[in-house]
CSV table of C-alpha atoms in Angstrom, one decimal:
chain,number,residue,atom,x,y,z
A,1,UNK,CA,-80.1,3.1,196.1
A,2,UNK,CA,-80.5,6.7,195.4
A,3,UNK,CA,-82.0,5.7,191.9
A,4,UNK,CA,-84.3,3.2,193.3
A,5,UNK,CA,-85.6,5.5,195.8
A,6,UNK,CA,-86.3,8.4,192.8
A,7,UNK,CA,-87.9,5.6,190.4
A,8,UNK,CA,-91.4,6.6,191.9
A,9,UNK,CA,-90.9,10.0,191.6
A,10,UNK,CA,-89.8,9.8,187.8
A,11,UNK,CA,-92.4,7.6,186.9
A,12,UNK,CA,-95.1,10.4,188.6
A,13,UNK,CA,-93.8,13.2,187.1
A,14,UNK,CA,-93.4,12.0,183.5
A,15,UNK,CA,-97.1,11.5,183.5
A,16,UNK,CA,-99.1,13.5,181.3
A,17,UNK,CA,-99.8,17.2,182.7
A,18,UNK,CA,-98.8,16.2,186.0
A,19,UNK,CA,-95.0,18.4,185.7
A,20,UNK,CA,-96.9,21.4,184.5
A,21,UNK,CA,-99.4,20.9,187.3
A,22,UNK,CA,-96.5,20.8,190.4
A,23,UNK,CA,-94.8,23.7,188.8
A,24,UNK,CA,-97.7,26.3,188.6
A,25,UNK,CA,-99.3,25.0,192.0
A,26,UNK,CA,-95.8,25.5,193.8
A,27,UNK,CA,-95.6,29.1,192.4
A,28,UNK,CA,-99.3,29.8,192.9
A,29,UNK,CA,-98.9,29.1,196.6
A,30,UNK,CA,-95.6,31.0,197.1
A,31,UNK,CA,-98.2,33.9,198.8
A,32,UNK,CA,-99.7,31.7,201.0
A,33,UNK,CA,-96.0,32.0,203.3
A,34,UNK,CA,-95.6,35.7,202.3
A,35,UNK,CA,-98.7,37.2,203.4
A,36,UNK,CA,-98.7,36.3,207.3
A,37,UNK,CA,-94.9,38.0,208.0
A,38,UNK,CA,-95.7,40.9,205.1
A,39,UNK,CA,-98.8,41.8,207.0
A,40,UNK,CA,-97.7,41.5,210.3
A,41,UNK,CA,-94.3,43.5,210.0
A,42,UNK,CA,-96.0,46.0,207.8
A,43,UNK,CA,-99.0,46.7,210.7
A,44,UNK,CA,-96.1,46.8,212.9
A,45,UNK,CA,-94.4,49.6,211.2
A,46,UNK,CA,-97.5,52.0,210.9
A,47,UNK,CA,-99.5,51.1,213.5
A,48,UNK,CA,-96.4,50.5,216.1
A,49,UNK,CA,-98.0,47.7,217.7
A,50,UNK,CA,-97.5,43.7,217.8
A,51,UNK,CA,-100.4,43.2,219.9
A,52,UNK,CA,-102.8,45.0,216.8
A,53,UNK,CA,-100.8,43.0,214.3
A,54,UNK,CA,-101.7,39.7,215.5
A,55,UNK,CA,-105.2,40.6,216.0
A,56,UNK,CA,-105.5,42.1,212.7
A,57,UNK,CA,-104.1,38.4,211.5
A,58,UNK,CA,-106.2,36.5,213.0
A,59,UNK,CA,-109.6,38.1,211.9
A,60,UNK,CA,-107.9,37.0,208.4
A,61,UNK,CA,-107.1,33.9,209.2
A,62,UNK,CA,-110.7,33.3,211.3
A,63,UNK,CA,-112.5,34.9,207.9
A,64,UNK,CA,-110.9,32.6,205.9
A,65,UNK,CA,-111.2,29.4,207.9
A,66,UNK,CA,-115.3,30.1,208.2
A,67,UNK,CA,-115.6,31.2,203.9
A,68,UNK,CA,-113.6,28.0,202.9
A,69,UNK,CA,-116.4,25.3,203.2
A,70,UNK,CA,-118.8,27.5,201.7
A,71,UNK,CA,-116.7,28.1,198.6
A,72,UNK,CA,-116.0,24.5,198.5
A,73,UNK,CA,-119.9,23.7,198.5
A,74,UNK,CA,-120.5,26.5,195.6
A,75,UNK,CA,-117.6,25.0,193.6
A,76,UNK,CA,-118.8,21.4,194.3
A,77,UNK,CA,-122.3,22.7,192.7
A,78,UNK,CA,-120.8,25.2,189.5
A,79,UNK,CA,-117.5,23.8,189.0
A,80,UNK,CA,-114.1,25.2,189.7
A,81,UNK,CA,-113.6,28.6,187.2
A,82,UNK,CA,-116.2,31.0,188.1
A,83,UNK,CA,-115.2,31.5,192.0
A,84,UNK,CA,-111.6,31.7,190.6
A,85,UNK,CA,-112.7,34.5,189.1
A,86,UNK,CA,-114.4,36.1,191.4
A,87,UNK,CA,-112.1,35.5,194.3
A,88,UNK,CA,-109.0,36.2,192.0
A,89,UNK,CA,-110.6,39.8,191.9
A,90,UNK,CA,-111.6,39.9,195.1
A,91,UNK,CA,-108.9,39.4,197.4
A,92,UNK,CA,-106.3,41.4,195.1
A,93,UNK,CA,-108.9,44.1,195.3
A,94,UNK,CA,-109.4,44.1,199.2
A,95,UNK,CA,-105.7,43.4,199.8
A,96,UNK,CA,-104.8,46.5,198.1
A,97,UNK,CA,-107.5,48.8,199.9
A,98,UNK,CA,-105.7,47.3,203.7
A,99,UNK,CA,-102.3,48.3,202.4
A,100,UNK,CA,-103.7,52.0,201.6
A,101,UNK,CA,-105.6,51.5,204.7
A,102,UNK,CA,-102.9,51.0,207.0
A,103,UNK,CA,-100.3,53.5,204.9
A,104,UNK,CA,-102.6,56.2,205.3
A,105,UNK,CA,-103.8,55.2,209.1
A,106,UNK,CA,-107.4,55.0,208.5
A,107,UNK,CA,-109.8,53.5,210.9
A,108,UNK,CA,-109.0,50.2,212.2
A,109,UNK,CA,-112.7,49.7,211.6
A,110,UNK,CA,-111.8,49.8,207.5
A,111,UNK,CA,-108.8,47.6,208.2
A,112,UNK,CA,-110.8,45.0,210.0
A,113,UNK,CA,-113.1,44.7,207.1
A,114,UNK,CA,-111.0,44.7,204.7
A,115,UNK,CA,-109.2,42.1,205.7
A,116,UNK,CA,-112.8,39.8,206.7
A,117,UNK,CA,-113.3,40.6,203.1
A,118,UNK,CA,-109.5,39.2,202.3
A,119,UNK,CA,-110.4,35.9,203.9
A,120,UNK,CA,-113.6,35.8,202.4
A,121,UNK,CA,-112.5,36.1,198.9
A,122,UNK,CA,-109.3,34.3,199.7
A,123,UNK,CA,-108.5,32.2,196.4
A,124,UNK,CA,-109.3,28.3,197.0
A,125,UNK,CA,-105.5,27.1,195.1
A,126,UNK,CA,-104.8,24.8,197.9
A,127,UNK,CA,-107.9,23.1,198.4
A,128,UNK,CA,-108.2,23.2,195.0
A,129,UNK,CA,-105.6,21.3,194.1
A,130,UNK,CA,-106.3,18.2,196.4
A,131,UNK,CA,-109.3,18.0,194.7
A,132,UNK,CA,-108.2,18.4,191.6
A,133,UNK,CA,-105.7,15.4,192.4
A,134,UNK,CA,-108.4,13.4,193.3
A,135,UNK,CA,-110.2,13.9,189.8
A,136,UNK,CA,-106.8,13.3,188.2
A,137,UNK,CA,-106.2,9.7,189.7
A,138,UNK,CA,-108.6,6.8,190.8
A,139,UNK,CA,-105.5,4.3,192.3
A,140,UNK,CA,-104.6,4.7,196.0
A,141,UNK,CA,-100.9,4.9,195.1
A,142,UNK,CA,-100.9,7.6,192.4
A,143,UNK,CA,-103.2,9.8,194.9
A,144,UNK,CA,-100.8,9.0,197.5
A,145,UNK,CA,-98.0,10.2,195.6
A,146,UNK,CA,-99.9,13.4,194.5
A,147,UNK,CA,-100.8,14.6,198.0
A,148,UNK,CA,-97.2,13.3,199.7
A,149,UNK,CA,-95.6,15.4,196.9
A,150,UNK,CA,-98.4,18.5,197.4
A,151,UNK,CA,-97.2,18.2,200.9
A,152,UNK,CA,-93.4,18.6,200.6
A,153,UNK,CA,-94.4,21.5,198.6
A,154,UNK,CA,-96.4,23.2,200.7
A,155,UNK,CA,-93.7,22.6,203.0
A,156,UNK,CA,-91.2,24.2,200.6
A,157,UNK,CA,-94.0,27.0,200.4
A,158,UNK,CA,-93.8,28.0,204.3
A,159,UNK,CA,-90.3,28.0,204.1
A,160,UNK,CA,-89.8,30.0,201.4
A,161,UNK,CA,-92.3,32.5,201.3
A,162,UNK,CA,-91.2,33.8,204.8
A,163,UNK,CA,-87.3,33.7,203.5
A,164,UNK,CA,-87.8,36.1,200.6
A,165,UNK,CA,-89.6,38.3,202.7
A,166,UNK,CA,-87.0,38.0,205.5
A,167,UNK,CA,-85.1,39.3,202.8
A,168,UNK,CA,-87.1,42.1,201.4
A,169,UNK,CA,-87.0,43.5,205.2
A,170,UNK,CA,-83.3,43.3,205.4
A,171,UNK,CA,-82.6,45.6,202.0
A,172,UNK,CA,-86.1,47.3,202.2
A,173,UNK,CA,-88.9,48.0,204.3
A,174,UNK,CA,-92.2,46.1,205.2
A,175,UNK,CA,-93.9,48.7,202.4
A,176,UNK,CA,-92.3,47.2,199.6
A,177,UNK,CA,-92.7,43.9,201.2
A,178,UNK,CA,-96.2,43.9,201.8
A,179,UNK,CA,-96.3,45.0,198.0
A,180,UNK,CA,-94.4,42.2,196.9
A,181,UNK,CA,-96.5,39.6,198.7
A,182,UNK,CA,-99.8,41.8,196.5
A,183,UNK,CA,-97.9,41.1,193.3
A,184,UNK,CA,-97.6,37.9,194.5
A,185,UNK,CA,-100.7,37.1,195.4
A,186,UNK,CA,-102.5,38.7,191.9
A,187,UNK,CA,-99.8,36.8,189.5
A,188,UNK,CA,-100.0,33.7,191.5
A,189,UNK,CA,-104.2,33.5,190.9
A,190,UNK,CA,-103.5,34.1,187.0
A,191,UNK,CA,-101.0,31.2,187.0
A,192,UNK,CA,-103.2,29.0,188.9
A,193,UNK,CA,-106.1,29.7,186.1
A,194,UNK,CA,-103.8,28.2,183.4
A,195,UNK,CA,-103.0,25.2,184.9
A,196,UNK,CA,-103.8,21.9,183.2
A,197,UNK,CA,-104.8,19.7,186.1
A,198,UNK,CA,-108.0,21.8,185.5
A,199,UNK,CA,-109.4,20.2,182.4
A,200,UNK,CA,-109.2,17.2,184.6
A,201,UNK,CA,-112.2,18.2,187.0
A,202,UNK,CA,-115.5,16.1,186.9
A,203,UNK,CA,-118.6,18.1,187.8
A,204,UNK,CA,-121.2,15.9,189.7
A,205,UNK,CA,-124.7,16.1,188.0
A,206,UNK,CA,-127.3,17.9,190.2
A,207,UNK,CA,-127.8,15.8,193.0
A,208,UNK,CA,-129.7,16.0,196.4
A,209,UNK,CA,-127.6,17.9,199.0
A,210,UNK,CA,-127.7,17.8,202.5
A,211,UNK,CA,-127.1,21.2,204.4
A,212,UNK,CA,-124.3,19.9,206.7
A,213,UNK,CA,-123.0,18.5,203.1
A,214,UNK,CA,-119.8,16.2,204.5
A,215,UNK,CA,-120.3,17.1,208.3
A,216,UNK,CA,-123.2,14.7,207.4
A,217,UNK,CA,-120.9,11.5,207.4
A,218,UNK,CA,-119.8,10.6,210.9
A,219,UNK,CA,-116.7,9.0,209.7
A,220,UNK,CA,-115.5,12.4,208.1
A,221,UNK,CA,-116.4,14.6,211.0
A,222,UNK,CA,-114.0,11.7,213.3
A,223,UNK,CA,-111.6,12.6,210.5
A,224,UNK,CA,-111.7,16.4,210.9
A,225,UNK,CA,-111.3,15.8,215.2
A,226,UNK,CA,-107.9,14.0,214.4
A,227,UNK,CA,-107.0,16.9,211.7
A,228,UNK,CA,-107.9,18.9,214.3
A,229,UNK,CA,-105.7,17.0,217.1
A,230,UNK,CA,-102.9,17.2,214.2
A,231,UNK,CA,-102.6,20.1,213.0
A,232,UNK,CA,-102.6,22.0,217.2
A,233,UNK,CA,-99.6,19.7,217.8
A,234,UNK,CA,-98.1,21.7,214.7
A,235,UNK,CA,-99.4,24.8,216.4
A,236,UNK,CA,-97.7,23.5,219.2
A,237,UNK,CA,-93.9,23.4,217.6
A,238,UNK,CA,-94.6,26.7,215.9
A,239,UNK,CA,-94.7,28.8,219.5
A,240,UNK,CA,-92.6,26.1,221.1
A,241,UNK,CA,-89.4,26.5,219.2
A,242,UNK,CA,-89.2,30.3,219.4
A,243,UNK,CA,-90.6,30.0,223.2
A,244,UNK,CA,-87.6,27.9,224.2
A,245,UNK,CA,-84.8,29.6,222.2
A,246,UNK,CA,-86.1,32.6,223.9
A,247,UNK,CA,-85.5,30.8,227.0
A,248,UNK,CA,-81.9,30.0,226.5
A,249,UNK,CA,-81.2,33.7,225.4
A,250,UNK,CA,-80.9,32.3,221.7
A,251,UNK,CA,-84.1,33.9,220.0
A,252,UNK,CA,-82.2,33.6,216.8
A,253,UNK,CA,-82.1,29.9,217.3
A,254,UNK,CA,-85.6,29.3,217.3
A,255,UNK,CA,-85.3,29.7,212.7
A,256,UNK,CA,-83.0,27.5,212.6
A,257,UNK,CA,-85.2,24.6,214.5
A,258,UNK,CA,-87.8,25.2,212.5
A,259,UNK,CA,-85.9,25.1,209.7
A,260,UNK,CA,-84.4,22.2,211.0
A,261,UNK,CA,-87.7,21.0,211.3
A,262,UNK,CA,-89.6,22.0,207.9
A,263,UNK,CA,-85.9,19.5,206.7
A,264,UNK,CA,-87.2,17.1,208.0
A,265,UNK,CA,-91.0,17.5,207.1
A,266,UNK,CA,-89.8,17.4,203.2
A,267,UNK,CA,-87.5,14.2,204.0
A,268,UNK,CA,-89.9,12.3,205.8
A,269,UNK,CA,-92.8,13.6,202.7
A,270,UNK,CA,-90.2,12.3,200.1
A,271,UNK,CA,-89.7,8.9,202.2
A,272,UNK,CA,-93.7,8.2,202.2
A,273,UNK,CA,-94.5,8.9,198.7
A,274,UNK,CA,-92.2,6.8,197.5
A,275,UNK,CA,-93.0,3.7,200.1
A,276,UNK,CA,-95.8,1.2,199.2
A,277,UNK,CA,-98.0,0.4,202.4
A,278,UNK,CA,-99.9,-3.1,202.7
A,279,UNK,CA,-102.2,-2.1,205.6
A,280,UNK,CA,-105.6,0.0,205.3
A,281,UNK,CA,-105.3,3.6,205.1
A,282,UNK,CA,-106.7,4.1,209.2
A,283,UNK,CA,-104.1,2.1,210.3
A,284,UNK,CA,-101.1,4.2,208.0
A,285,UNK,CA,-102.7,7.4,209.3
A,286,UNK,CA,-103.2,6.2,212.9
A,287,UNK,CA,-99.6,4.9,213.0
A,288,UNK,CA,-98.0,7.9,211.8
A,289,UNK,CA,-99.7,10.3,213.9
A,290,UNK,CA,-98.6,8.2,216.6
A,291,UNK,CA,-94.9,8.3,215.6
A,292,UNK,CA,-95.5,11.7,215.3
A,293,UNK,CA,-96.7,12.0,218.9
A,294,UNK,CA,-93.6,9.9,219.9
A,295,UNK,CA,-91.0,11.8,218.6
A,296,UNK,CA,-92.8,14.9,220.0
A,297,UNK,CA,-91.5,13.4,223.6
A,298,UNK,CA,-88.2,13.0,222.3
A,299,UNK,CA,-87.9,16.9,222.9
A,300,UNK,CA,-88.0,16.4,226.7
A,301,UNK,CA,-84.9,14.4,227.0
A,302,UNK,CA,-82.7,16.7,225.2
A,303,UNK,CA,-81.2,19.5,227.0
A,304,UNK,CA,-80.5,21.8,225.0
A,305,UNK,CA,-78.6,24.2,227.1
A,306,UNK,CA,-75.8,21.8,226.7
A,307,UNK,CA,-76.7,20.6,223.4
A,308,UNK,CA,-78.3,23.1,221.3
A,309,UNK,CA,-77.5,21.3,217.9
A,310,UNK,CA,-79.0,17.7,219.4
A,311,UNK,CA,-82.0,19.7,219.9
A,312,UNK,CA,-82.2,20.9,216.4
A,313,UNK,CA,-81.8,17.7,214.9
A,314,UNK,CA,-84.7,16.4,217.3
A,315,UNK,CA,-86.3,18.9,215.6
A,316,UNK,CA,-85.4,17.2,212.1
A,317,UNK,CA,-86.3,14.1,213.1
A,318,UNK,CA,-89.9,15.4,214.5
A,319,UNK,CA,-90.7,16.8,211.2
A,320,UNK,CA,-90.2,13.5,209.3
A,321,UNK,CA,-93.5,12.7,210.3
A,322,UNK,CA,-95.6,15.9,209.5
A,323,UNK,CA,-95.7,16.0,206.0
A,324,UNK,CA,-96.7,12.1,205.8
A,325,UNK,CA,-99.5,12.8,208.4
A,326,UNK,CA,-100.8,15.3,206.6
A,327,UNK,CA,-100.6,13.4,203.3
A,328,UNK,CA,-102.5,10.6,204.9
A,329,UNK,CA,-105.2,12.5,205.8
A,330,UNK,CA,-105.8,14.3,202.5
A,331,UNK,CA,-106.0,10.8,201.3
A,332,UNK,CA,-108.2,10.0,203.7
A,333,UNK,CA,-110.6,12.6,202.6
A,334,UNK,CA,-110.3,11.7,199.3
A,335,UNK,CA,-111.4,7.9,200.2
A,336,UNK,CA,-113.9,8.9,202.2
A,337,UNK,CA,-115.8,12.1,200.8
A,338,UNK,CA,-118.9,11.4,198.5
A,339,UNK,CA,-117.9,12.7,195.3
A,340,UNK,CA,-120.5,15.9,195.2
A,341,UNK,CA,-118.8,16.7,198.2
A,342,UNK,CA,-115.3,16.3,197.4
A,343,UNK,CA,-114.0,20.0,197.4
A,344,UNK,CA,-116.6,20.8,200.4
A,345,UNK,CA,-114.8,18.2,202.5
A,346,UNK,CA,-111.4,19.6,201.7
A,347,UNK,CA,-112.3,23.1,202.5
A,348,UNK,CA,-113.5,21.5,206.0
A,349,UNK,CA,-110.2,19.6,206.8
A,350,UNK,CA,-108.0,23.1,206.1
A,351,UNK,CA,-110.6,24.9,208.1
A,352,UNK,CA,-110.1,22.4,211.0
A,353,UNK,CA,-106.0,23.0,209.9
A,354,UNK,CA,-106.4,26.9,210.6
A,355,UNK,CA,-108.4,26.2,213.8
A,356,UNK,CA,-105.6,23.9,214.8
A,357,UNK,CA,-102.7,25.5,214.3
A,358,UNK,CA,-104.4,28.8,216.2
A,359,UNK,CA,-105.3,27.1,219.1
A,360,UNK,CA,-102.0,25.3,219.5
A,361,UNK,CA,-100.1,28.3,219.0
A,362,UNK,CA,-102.1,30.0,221.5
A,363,UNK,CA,-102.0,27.1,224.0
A,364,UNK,CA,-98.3,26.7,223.7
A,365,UNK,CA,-97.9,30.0,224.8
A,366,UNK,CA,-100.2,29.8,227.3
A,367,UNK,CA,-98.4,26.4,228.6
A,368,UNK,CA,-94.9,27.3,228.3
A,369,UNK,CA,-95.7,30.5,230.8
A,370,UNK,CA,-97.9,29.3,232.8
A,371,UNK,CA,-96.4,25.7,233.5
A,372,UNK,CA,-92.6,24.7,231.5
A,373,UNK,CA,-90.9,26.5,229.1
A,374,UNK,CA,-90.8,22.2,227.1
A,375,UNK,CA,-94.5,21.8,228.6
A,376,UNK,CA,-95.9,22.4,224.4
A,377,UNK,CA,-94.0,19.5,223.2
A,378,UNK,CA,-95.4,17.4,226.0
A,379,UNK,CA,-99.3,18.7,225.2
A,380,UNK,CA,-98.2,18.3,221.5
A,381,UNK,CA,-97.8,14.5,221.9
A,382,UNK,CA,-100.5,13.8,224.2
A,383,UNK,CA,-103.0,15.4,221.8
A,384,UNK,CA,-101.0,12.8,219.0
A,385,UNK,CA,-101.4,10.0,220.8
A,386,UNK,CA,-105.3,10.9,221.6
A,387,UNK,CA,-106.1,11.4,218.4
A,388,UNK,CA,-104.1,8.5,216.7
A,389,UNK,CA,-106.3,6.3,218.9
A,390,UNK,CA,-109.5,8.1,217.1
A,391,UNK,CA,-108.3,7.5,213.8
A,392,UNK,CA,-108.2,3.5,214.8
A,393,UNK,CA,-111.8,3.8,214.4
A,394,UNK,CA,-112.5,5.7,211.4
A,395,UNK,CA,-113.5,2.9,208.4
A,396,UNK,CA,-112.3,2.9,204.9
A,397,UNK,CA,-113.6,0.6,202.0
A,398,UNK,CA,-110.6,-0.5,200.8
A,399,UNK,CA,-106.9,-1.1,202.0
């Protein structure tokens, strides 16, 4: 059973590049979970204040969001290498004058900027990478295997990122852990450079560009709504975990849910790249987000006063469908964006993954103090169900 299940998975990875490729992506992106917590715990310590630190964290998170689509449209025009470059000097560079900055306690003014200029020149791996995936296959099912396998990594990525520097913080201090995540960060673009799956982009001759570029195609920006809808129930689970362990004096609790939960993300990734689907792609994306939505409301009929470990493996079982979702939609985008958009469109759908994720963490705090300490798991699976209506309607060209 076991070997049947793996066959897939065997069969992906012995084709040519593609081990190479997995390996230096999954170590490129280790930053991506290191930065947020280094940052945060290392403002903390200098500054003394939480409230600073997240606002410091969001104007890096907001730069980034707004620079991605306009990297993707300069690397849909010039190729892939030259804004590598660039960025892989840039953000090393900026990162390094915020850590002086907030060692030496210099004007927030000069941390604000440097870390707009952070998100600016943040390196495009991730995006990258999708569309570098899409390049490297032209079948459905290889493509679907690349992205459900980019996803469990990823996964893999926000789980471990945060860990090592949960560890760093025990032994050290968030000085050498912010400095770990910079080391991280400058290796990690000068592995990304040498990876193979580059020699596999196709650069679009010059072709007549519209300035909304994807937002153009009314199918894509339907798309980006349900990425949108999907990625604030994520939001959601992030505040609502911690929010409800709080609640039952069990703060610690609240890691192991969503560890519980990122468990479950990578089984339920595994489980859908290795499953062939006979409908079209609307319907898989539509009925997943749906089941995610579902399983969402499973969180209200656990009590987990009396039952904390029932709750966590709700938890686990609510995850099983985020890293398929979020497969589907790459997928999506890859079906759908014109080719001399195809890195544009991908920059859009993780800027509409950032704006997600901010405003359901910021809703589910808002809703779990305001109205029910489970009232962000409810919200989470309204928005699912919403938007796995919208995605009903979008229209692909093939099954």
């Amino acid at each position: 059973m076991l070997t049947h299940f793996l066959s897939p998975y065997r069969t992906f990875i012995a084709l040519p590049d593609v081990r190479a490729t997995l390996v230096i992506t999954f170590f490129s992106r280790l930053p991506v979970g290191m930065m947020g917590l280094s940052m945060v715990m290392f403002l903390r310590e200098s500054l003394g204040n939480f409230k600073v630190a997240g606002i410091v964290l969001g104007v890096y998170f907001f730069a980034m969001a707004v620079a991605a689509p306009v990297q993707g449209r300069i690397i849909d025009r010039i190729g892939p290498m030259l804004p590598l470059k660039v960025t892989g000097i840039g953000e090393p560079l900026f990162f390094a004058l915020f850590i002086v900055a907030v060692w030496q306690q210099w004007s927030i003014a000069l941390i604000y900027a440097s870390v707009i200029a952070m998100g600016i020149f943040s390196p495009p791996i991730t995006v990258l990478t999708r569309t570098l995936w899409r390049h490297r296959f032209d079948a459905d099912e290889d493509r679907r295997m690349a992205f459900a396998v980019d996803a469990i990594l990823m996964e893999i990525n926000f789980t471990m990122g945060p860990a090592f520097i949960g560890i760093l913080l025990a032994f050290a201090n968030p000085r050498i852990a912010v400095i770990a995540a910079w080391l991280a960060l400058t290796i990690s673009i000068l592995a990304f450079m040498r990876s193979p799956a580059l020699k596999y982009w196709k650069q679009e001759e010059s072709a007549t560009r519209h300035l909304l570029g994807p937002l153009t195609d009314r199918r894509l920006i339907l798309l980006f709504i349900t990425v949108l809808g999907l990625a604030t129930a994520c939001g959601l689970l992030e505040v609502g975990y911690p929010a409800y362990s709080t609640w039952l004096a069990m703060p610690a609790f609240a890691g192991i849910l969503l560890a519980c939960n990122s468990l479950g993300s990578v089984v339920g990734g595994a489980i859908f790249g290795a499953t062939k689907w006979h409908m079209p792609l609307q319907r898989q994306f539509a009925m997943l987000l749906a089941l995610f939505g579902t399983l969402m409301f499973l969180h209200l009929t656990v009590d987990a006063r009396d039952a904390a470990w029932a709750f966590a493996l709700v938890a686990f079982i609510a995850g099983a469908a985020i890293s398929p979702a979020f497969a589907s939609q790459a997928l999506m985008v890859s079906r759908l964006a014109p080719a001399k958009y195809a890195t544009e469109a991908f920059t859009w759908s993780g800027t509409f993954i950032v704006s997600g994720l901010g405003a359901g963490i910021a809703l589910g705090g808002a809703l779990s103090e305001i109205y029910h300490i489970k009232a962000p798991f409810a919200a989470g699976g309204a928005i699912l169900l919403v938007v796995a209506a919208l995605a009903l309607m979008l229209k692909t060209d093939a099954k």
